[in-house]
Amino acid sequence: MLPPDRSPSRRSDVSPFIAMDVMSAAFDRIAKGERIIRMEIGEPGASAPKPVLDAARAALDAGRIGYTEALGSRALRQRIAQYYADTHGIEVPASRIAITTGSSAGFNLAFLAAFDAGDRVAIASPGYPAYRNILGALGLEVVEIETSAETRHAITPEMLERVHAEKPLAGILIASPGNPTGTMMTPDALAALIRASDELGIRFISDEIYHGLVYDGVAETALKTSDRAIVINSFSKYYCMTGWRIGWMVLPEILVRPIERIAQSLYISAPDLSQRAALAAFDATDELEIIKAGYAANRKLLLEKLPKIGFDDYFPVDGAFYIYASVRRFSNDSADFAQKMLAEAGISATPGADFDRIHGPAHIRFSFAGATTEIAEAAERLENWLA
């Protein structure tokens, strides 16, 4: 007789990524023949640009696709270094760049290399749920710092100092533009927070995956202020390469070899095919800017339509492709509201509990990364459903 199965590990007891659960529910309805307008996932509706697709086909035609060095192909790392010179006017040695299997692997690597179990790491609330879940699964203590409109929903040096004084922090993770809000820190506010982190001995991790998708303001890289910061970026959002699972990190010198050692055993290397394709993404700016113009049109449309429907309380939409809005006029439970909206209006969106465990039930996130015709149809469906 077999003994009973062991229970799953305690580290696996993380909250579900609700956006992914909503996506599954949407696909269930689509499989039944229903027409669902998907606004739950932060995924570009456009295909990867033509130079990327051409590069991938050429790589396949050339033959062997294999491993690369754990830190990534030297050609891609050098091209990313050039990106920082061209875009931000700073020199970043290719030796400090690591190619990862999407930004998700970058976060795993950063947390493993920079922190020990039990260390305290601060994140903003509302914020991307995978931060909290990965940190928790790795045995790190997550410190959620609630933000408000008074600081444009950004953590300030004073807030950081206060939390650090209560019990020392080992790290802080900031996204600008942010998810779920799209709200962005000003360059001065970002620089001040990075300097405060450095002075307090707190490792600063900057999530810059929505750089390139800015409509109001300037997205500055943390590298402009400190070479101690860890920067994580991705080809998923601006470059429309979500399924290719390819991203990068810029590391302080002291973490390069630790990251390399962990990556060697964690996944050997990022996919060679995706790396070769990503190299061509930097040559697709004209096509990508057209796609971005579509997001800008979607943003404009929703910022005109949603307040008239009743979603007139929302966070500043500086960048990315999200609107994080209050549902208080319609419901006290955004999860229930989202379920009904999917079933009755055929629109999938992510309830705020994914991003904020305290105030999230009063909010919902709409992604406007799809086609403008679909976004316009969604606005019309919402208006009719809530009339």
XYZ file of C-alpha atoms in Angstrom:
387
model
C 0.000 0.000 0.000
C 1.386 3.358 -1.032
C 1.812 5.988 1.679
C -0.275 9.139 1.310
C 1.171 11.845 -0.917
C 3.168 14.539 0.787
C 1.522 17.936 0.948
C 2.731 20.624 -1.453
C 5.515 22.833 -0.126
C 4.659 25.862 1.974
C 6.548 28.019 -0.510
C 4.085 26.987 -3.236
C 1.166 28.476 -1.296
C 1.162 31.770 -3.181
C -1.848 33.732 -4.333
C -3.077 32.991 -7.847
C -2.189 35.407 -10.614
C -5.790 36.501 -11.109
C -5.186 38.017 -14.548
C -4.172 34.583 -15.787
C -7.258 33.001 -14.226
C -9.438 35.604 -15.945
C -7.674 34.821 -19.221
C -8.498 31.125 -18.776
C -12.142 31.983 -18.116
C -12.189 34.101 -21.269
C -10.686 31.262 -23.311
C -13.334 28.887 -21.927
C -16.033 31.143 -23.369
C -14.180 31.657 -26.633
C -13.935 27.858 -26.994
C -17.727 27.757 -26.771
C -18.032 30.185 -29.644
C -18.605 33.391 -27.697
C -17.015 36.624 -28.871
C -14.978 37.977 -25.976
C -13.073 41.255 -26.051
C -9.971 40.569 -24.010
C -8.718 43.415 -21.840
C -7.316 41.355 -18.957
C -3.707 40.675 -19.975
C -0.923 43.141 -20.661
C -0.099 41.712 -24.052
C 0.293 43.626 -27.318
C -2.341 42.697 -29.856
C 0.166 43.149 -32.672
C 2.568 40.514 -33.932
C 6.292 40.837 -33.464
C 7.640 43.301 -36.058
C 8.750 42.118 -39.482
C 12.522 42.384 -38.873
C 12.117 40.089 -35.857
C 10.140 37.522 -37.830
C 12.610 37.698 -40.729
C 15.543 37.186 -38.361
C 13.862 34.166 -36.788
C 13.179 32.596 -40.197
C 16.779 33.221 -41.262
C 18.048 31.599 -38.065
C 15.869 28.542 -38.652
C 16.964 28.284 -42.269
C 20.612 28.525 -41.215
C 20.306 25.329 -39.261
C 21.406 24.636 -35.736
C 19.724 26.393 -32.817
C 21.632 25.663 -29.630
C 22.714 26.925 -26.266
C 24.349 30.295 -25.798
C 26.461 31.464 -22.909
C 24.409 31.678 -19.713
C 24.560 35.476 -19.768
C 23.350 35.482 -23.374
C 24.784 35.977 -26.822
C 27.530 38.543 -26.978
C 26.003 40.196 -30.040
C 22.681 40.847 -28.285
C 24.341 42.060 -25.091
C 26.443 44.487 -27.111
C 23.370 45.735 -28.977
C 21.554 46.369 -25.708
C 24.572 48.318 -24.461
C 24.269 50.429 -27.615
C 20.574 50.975 -26.835
C 21.486 52.641 -23.537
C 24.012 54.858 -25.283
C 21.521 55.855 -27.977
C 18.425 56.230 -25.772
C 19.795 57.460 -22.455
C 23.252 58.750 -23.303
C 25.011 56.455 -20.840
C 27.719 53.849 -21.224
C 26.777 50.393 -19.981
C 29.405 47.691 -20.542
C 28.022 44.627 -22.304
C 29.735 42.600 -19.577
C 27.121 43.877 -17.085
C 24.169 42.748 -19.220
C 22.445 39.377 -18.847
C 19.864 37.971 -21.274
C 16.960 36.212 -19.540
C 13.903 34.135 -20.402
C 11.613 37.132 -20.166
C 11.590 39.634 -17.339
C 10.100 36.936 -15.090
C 13.395 35.053 -15.058
C 15.137 38.346 -14.409
C 13.145 38.869 -11.223
C 13.880 35.330 -10.065
C 17.583 35.778 -10.717
C 17.691 39.180 -9.047
C 15.908 37.984 -5.915
C 18.091 34.871 -5.662
C 21.375 36.719 -6.187
C 20.690 39.863 -4.166
C 18.786 38.576 -1.122
C 18.774 35.789 1.444
C 15.713 34.038 2.839
C 14.070 36.232 5.441
C 15.285 39.514 3.924
C 12.691 42.278 3.652
C 11.947 43.714 0.208
C 9.612 46.661 -0.345
C 7.206 47.031 -3.255
C 4.521 49.613 -4.018
C 0.823 48.943 -3.619
C -0.954 48.717 -5.990
C 1.622 46.737 -7.922
C 2.336 43.752 -10.122
C 1.262 40.595 -8.218
C 4.086 38.372 -9.466
C 6.581 40.457 -7.467
C 4.815 39.551 -4.243
C 4.293 35.927 -5.226
C 7.872 35.244 -6.345
C 9.371 36.999 -3.325
C 7.133 34.992 -1.016
C 7.919 31.686 -2.712
C 11.634 32.384 -2.239
C 11.194 32.933 1.496
C 11.562 36.715 1.419
C 9.397 39.058 3.468
C 7.310 41.320 1.259
C 6.742 44.841 2.575
C 3.945 46.544 0.659
C 4.075 50.331 0.879
C 0.706 51.909 0.199
C 0.849 54.837 -2.209
C -1.569 57.710 -2.698
C -2.508 60.458 -5.107
C -0.553 62.982 -3.013
C 2.720 61.473 -4.287
C 1.346 60.469 -7.698
C 1.190 56.913 -6.336
C 4.962 56.746 -5.942
C 7.067 55.709 -2.968
C 9.025 58.690 -1.644
C 12.391 58.732 0.159
C 10.556 59.702 3.358
C 8.261 56.697 3.093
C 11.228 54.417 2.452
C 13.180 55.810 5.401
C 10.200 55.371 7.725
C 9.672 51.714 6.748
C 13.408 51.007 6.922
C 13.594 52.526 10.423
C 10.845 50.192 11.646
C 12.829 47.152 10.518
C 15.712 47.213 8.003
C 14.970 46.573 4.351
C 17.327 44.661 2.054
C 15.740 45.819 -1.180
C 13.092 47.841 -2.951
C 11.494 47.127 -6.333
C 9.938 49.933 -8.363
C 8.214 49.904 -11.768
C 7.892 53.092 -13.813
C 5.635 53.167 -15.789
C 3.818 50.917 -13.363
C 1.469 47.981 -13.622
C -1.554 48.085 -13.072
C -1.731 51.852 -13.275
C 0.555 53.024 -16.066
C 1.554 55.833 -13.699
C 5.147 57.005 -13.953
C 7.597 58.583 -11.539
C 9.179 61.830 -12.653
C 12.926 61.565 -13.323
C 13.624 63.712 -10.253
C 11.397 61.604 -7.990
C 12.989 58.392 -9.263
C 16.509 59.725 -8.796
C 15.731 60.897 -5.250
C 14.392 57.460 -4.294
C 17.410 55.693 -5.787
C 19.830 57.988 -3.922
C 17.951 57.366 -0.667
C 18.138 53.615 -1.265
C 21.880 53.767 -1.899
C 22.464 55.860 1.226
C 20.483 53.383 3.348
C 22.223 50.359 1.838
C 18.998 49.110 0.234
C 19.355 47.301 -3.102
C 17.278 49.111 -5.766
C 15.608 47.038 -8.497
C 14.073 48.970 -11.379
C 11.424 47.311 -13.540
C 11.643 49.174 -16.858
C 9.688 46.802 -19.086
C 7.228 49.528 -20.140
C 9.918 51.918 -21.284
C 9.150 52.974 -24.830
C 5.429 53.092 -24.040
C 5.127 56.606 -22.629
C 2.458 59.161 -23.571
C 2.976 61.862 -20.954
C 6.340 62.543 -19.304
C 9.793 60.971 -19.549
C 10.786 57.449 -18.532
C 14.305 57.626 -17.155
C 16.450 54.608 -16.428
C 17.716 54.008 -12.899
C 21.188 53.595 -14.415
C 21.346 57.365 -14.896
C 21.497 57.723 -11.098
C 23.294 54.648 -9.797
C 25.424 51.804 -11.123
C 24.412 49.816 -8.038
C 20.844 49.430 -9.286
C 19.537 46.267 -10.924
C 17.564 47.086 -14.062
C 15.151 44.573 -15.568
C 13.695 45.021 -19.042
C 12.011 42.875 -21.656
C 11.231 42.539 -25.330
C 7.638 41.627 -24.448
C 5.863 44.976 -24.264
C 7.204 47.693 -26.558
C 8.760 45.132 -28.905
C 5.622 42.909 -29.044
C 7.510 39.686 -28.262
C 5.600 38.248 -25.285
C 5.632 34.604 -26.405
C 9.298 34.689 -27.324
C 10.175 34.852 -23.600
C 13.188 37.083 -23.903
C 14.347 39.884 -21.627
C 17.465 41.377 -20.099
C 19.058 42.671 -16.924
C 21.698 45.320 -16.290
C 23.648 44.409 -13.191
C 26.101 45.981 -10.785
C 29.484 44.392 -11.271
C 29.305 42.524 -7.972
C 26.226 40.544 -9.093
C 27.291 39.552 -12.625
C 29.042 36.321 -11.710
C 26.415 35.261 -9.100
C 23.661 35.799 -11.684
C 25.652 33.846 -14.251
C 26.163 30.912 -11.877
C 22.476 30.730 -10.968
C 21.363 31.059 -14.605
C 23.696 28.238 -15.642
C 21.796 25.824 -13.417
C 18.351 27.405 -13.550
C 17.848 27.317 -17.332
C 21.339 27.154 -18.960
C 20.568 30.025 -21.342
C 17.707 31.995 -22.828
C 16.394 30.512 -26.123
C 18.919 30.992 -28.900
C 16.214 31.549 -31.511
C 14.586 34.301 -29.463
C 17.931 35.954 -28.872
C 18.699 36.059 -32.589
C 15.254 37.452 -33.308
C 15.514 40.046 -30.522
C 18.700 41.404 -32.063
C 16.583 42.605 -34.986
C 13.973 44.275 -32.750
C 16.123 47.387 -32.481
C 15.825 47.829 -36.259
C 12.012 47.880 -36.154
C 11.439 51.305 -34.593
C 9.261 52.659 -37.422
C 6.895 49.696 -37.219
C 6.860 49.719 -33.420
C 6.060 53.422 -33.257
C 3.025 52.813 -35.473
C 1.869 50.152 -33.014
C 2.466 52.544 -30.127
C 0.378 55.178 -31.917
C -2.449 52.647 -31.849
C -2.120 52.333 -28.075
C -2.175 56.113 -27.815
C -5.400 56.190 -29.827
C -6.904 53.514 -27.575
C -5.865 55.471 -24.491
C -7.448 58.653 -25.848
C -10.652 56.824 -26.720
C -11.016 55.225 -23.286
C -10.144 58.399 -21.394
C -12.974 60.070 -23.288
C -15.490 57.221 -23.009
C -14.939 55.656 -19.587
C -15.693 58.768 -17.477
C -18.996 59.205 -19.319
C -19.892 55.603 -18.532
C -19.062 56.066 -14.853
C -15.381 55.143 -14.566
C -14.319 58.688 -13.711
C -11.948 57.834 -10.854
C -8.721 56.387 -12.240
C -4.975 56.590 -11.750
C -2.799 58.768 -14.044
C -2.225 56.927 -17.319
C 1.266 58.124 -18.221
C 2.511 55.016 -19.967
C 2.125 51.242 -20.495
C -1.348 50.233 -21.757
C -3.580 50.076 -18.698
C -6.317 52.062 -17.033
C -6.798 51.253 -13.350
C -10.218 52.559 -12.434
C -12.617 52.531 -9.511
C -15.799 50.442 -9.823
C -17.434 51.988 -6.717
C -20.303 53.429 -8.750
C -21.281 49.914 -9.782
C -20.016 47.464 -7.161
C -18.102 46.981 -3.917
C -16.535 43.809 -5.302
C -14.527 44.160 -8.504
C -14.059 40.372 -8.747
C -17.836 39.877 -8.882
C -18.114 42.847 -11.251
C -15.483 41.335 -13.568
C -17.226 37.942 -13.609
C -20.557 39.543 -14.519
C -18.936 41.764 -17.127
C -17.373 38.709 -18.763
C -20.603 36.718 -18.702
C -23.026 39.499 -19.638
C -20.989 41.983 -21.686
C -18.350 39.677 -23.142
C -15.426 41.734 -21.829
C -12.606 40.284 -19.741
C -10.702 42.589 -17.370
C -8.675 42.019 -14.214
C -10.108 42.780 -10.764
C -7.964 44.944 -8.524
C -7.416 42.305 -5.843
C -4.610 41.038 -8.079
C -2.699 44.268 -7.495
C -3.794 45.570 -4.094
C -4.970 43.298 -1.295
C -6.507 46.166 0.699
C -8.136 48.548 -1.767
C -8.148 46.286 -4.822
C -11.775 45.132 -4.524
C -12.789 48.685 -5.443
C -10.767 48.761 -8.674
C -10.417 47.038 -12.020
C -7.694 47.084 -14.664
C -8.485 47.479 -18.334
C -5.716 46.724 -20.818
C -5.929 48.741 -24.033
C -3.209 46.860 -25.912
C -5.631 45.453 -28.501
C -6.921 46.783 -31.813
C -8.649 50.178 -31.702
C -11.783 48.715 -33.276
C -12.040 46.208 -30.405
C -11.408 48.861 -27.758
C -14.165 51.017 -29.268
C -16.507 48.019 -29.305
C -15.660 47.304 -25.660
C -16.531 50.869 -24.673
C -19.866 50.568 -26.494
C -20.615 47.214 -24.829
C -19.780 48.639 -21.404
C -22.034 51.645 -21.952
C -24.946 49.455 -23.051
C -24.408 46.923 -20.246
C -24.264 49.546 -17.500
C -27.018 51.760 -18.887
